[in-house]
GROMACS .gro file of C-alpha atoms in nm:
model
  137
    1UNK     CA    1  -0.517   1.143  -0.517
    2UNK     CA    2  -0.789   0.987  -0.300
    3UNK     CA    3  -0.749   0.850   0.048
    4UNK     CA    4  -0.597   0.469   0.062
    5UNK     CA    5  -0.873   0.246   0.191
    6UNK     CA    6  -0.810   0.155   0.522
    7UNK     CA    7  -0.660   0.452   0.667
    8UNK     CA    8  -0.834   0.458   0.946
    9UNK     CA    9  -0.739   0.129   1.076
   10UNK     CA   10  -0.401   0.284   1.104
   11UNK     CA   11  -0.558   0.555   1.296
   12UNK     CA   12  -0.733   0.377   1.539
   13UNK     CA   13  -0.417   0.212   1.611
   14UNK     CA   14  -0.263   0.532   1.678
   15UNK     CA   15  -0.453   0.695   1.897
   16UNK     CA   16  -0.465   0.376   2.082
   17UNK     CA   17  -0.113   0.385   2.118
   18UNK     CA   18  -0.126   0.790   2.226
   19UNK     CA   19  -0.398   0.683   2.519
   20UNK     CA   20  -0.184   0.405   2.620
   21UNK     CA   21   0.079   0.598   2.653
   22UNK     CA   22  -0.085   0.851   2.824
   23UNK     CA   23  -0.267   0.590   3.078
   24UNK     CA   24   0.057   0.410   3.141
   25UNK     CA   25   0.265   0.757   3.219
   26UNK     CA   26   0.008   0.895   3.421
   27UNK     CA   27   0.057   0.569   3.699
   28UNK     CA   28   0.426   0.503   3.662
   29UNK     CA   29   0.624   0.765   3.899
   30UNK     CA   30   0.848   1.011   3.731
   31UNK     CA   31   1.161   0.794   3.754
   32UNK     CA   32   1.483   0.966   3.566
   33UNK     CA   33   1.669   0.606   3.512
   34UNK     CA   34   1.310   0.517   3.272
   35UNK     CA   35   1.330   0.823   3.028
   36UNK     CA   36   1.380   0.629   2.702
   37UNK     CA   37   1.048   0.419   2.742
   38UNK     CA   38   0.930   0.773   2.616
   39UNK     CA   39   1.126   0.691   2.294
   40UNK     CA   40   1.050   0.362   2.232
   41UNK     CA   41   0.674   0.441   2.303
   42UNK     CA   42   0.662   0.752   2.074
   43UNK     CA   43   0.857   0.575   1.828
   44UNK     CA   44   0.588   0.276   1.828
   45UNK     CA   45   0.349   0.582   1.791
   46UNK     CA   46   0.517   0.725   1.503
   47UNK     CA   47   0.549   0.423   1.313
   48UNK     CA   48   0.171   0.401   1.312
   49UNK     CA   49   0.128   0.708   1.283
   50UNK     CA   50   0.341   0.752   0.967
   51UNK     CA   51   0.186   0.473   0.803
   52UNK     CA   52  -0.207   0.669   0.868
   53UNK     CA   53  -0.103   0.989   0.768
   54UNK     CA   54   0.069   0.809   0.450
   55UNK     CA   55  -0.245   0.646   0.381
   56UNK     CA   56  -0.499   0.947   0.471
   57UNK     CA   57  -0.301   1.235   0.241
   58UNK     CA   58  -0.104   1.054  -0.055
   59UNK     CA   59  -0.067   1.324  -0.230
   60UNK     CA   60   0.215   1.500   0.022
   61UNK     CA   61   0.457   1.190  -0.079
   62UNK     CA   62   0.734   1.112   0.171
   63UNK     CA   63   0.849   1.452   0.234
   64UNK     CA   64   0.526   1.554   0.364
   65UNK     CA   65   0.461   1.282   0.582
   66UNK     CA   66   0.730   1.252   0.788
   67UNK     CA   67   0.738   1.635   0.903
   68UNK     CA   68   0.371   1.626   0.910
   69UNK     CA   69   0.475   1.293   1.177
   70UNK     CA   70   0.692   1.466   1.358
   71UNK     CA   71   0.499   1.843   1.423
   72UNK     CA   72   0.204   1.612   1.498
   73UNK     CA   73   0.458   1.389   1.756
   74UNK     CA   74   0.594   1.656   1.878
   75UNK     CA   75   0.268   1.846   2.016
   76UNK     CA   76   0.138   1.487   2.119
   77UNK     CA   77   0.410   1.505   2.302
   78UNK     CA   78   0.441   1.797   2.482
   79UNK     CA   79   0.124   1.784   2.606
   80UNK     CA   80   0.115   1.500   2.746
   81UNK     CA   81   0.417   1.519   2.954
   82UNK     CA   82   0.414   1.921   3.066
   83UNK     CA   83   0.027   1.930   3.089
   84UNK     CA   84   0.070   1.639   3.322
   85UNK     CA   85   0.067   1.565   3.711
   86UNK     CA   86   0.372   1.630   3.944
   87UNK     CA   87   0.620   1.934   3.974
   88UNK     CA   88   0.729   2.097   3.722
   89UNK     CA   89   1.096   1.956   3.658
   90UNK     CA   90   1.380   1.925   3.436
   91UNK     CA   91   1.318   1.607   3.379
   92UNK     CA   92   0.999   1.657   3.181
   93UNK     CA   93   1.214   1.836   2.922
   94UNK     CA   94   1.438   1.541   2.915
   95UNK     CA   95   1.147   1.331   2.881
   96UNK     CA   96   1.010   1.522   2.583
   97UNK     CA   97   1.363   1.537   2.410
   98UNK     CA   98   1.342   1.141   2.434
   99UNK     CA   99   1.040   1.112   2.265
  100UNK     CA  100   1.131   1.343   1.977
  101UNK     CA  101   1.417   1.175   1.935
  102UNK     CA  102   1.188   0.792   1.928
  103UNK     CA  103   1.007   0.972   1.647
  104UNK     CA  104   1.281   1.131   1.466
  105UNK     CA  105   1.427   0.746   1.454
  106UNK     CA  106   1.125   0.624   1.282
  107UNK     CA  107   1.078   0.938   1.010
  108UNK     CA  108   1.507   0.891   0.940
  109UNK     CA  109   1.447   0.507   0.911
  110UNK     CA  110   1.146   0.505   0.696
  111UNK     CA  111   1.389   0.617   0.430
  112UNK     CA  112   1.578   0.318   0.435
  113UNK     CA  113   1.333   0.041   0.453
  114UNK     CA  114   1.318  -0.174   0.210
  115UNK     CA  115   1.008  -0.147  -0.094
  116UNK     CA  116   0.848  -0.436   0.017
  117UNK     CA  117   0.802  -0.284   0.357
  118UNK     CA  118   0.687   0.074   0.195
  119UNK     CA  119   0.458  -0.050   0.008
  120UNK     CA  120   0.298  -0.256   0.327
  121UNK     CA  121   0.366   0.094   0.586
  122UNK     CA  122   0.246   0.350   0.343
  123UNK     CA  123  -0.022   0.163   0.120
  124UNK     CA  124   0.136   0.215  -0.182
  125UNK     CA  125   0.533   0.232  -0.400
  126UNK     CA  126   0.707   0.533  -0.256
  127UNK     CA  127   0.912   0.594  -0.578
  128UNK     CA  128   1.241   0.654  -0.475
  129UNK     CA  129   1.446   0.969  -0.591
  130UNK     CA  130   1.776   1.133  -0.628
  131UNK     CA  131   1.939   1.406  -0.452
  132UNK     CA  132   1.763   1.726  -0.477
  133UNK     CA  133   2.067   1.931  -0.591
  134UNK     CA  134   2.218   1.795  -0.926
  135UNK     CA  135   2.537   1.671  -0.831
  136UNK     CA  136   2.828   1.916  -1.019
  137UNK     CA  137   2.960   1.753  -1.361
   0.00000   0.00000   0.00000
């Protein structure tokens, strides 16, 4: 399958999100009480980032995309919070674990969004399947 037209306005809007996120976390002081803006901000992240990477590579289908979303996340990530400023600290590993879990919200929920809504996040009808295992008889 080709590439969905427009692909790449979802990835501008994703790595705008990532250097936002990077500015913002870079000036605000490493505050323990403020560790799940890292979820809500990765999970804004992964929402657009689902949607690109659903457009640019049709072909994997759902189950592709959303590990595909969350290795990618989960680098992102990391890097931006232990290759960062400051001392070294358990909280950074907090931190991280909060924005895994902001982008392990949006890959679970993308399952249960309506059709209308897929079609409009992913470009296209995510055809909707069984279980994988036959269920016994």
């Amino acid at each position: 399958m080709e590439r969905i037209p427009g692909w790449w306005h979802w990835a501008l809007v994703t790595v705008c999100i990532y250097i936002a996120t990077l500015v913002s976390n870079r000036y605000l002081p490493d505050n323990p009480q403020m560790v799940w803006v890292y979820a809500g901000e990765y999970a804004l992240w992964a929402a657009t980032a689902l949607g690109a990477i659903a457009r640019f590579m049709p072909a994997l289908t759902p189950y592709g995309w959303r590990p595909v979303t969350i290795f990618l996340g989960a680098l992102l990530a990391g890097l931006e919070i232990f290759i960062g400023i400051g001392p070294a600290t358990k909280v950074r590993v907090d931190e991280w674990m909060t924005a895994l879990i902001g982008i392990a919200m949006v890959t679970i929920l993308a399952r249960f969004v309506p059709a209308a809504s897929t079609r409009f996040w992913f470009g296209q009808e995510v055809i909707r399947r069984g279980p994988i295992a036959r269920p016994p008889r």
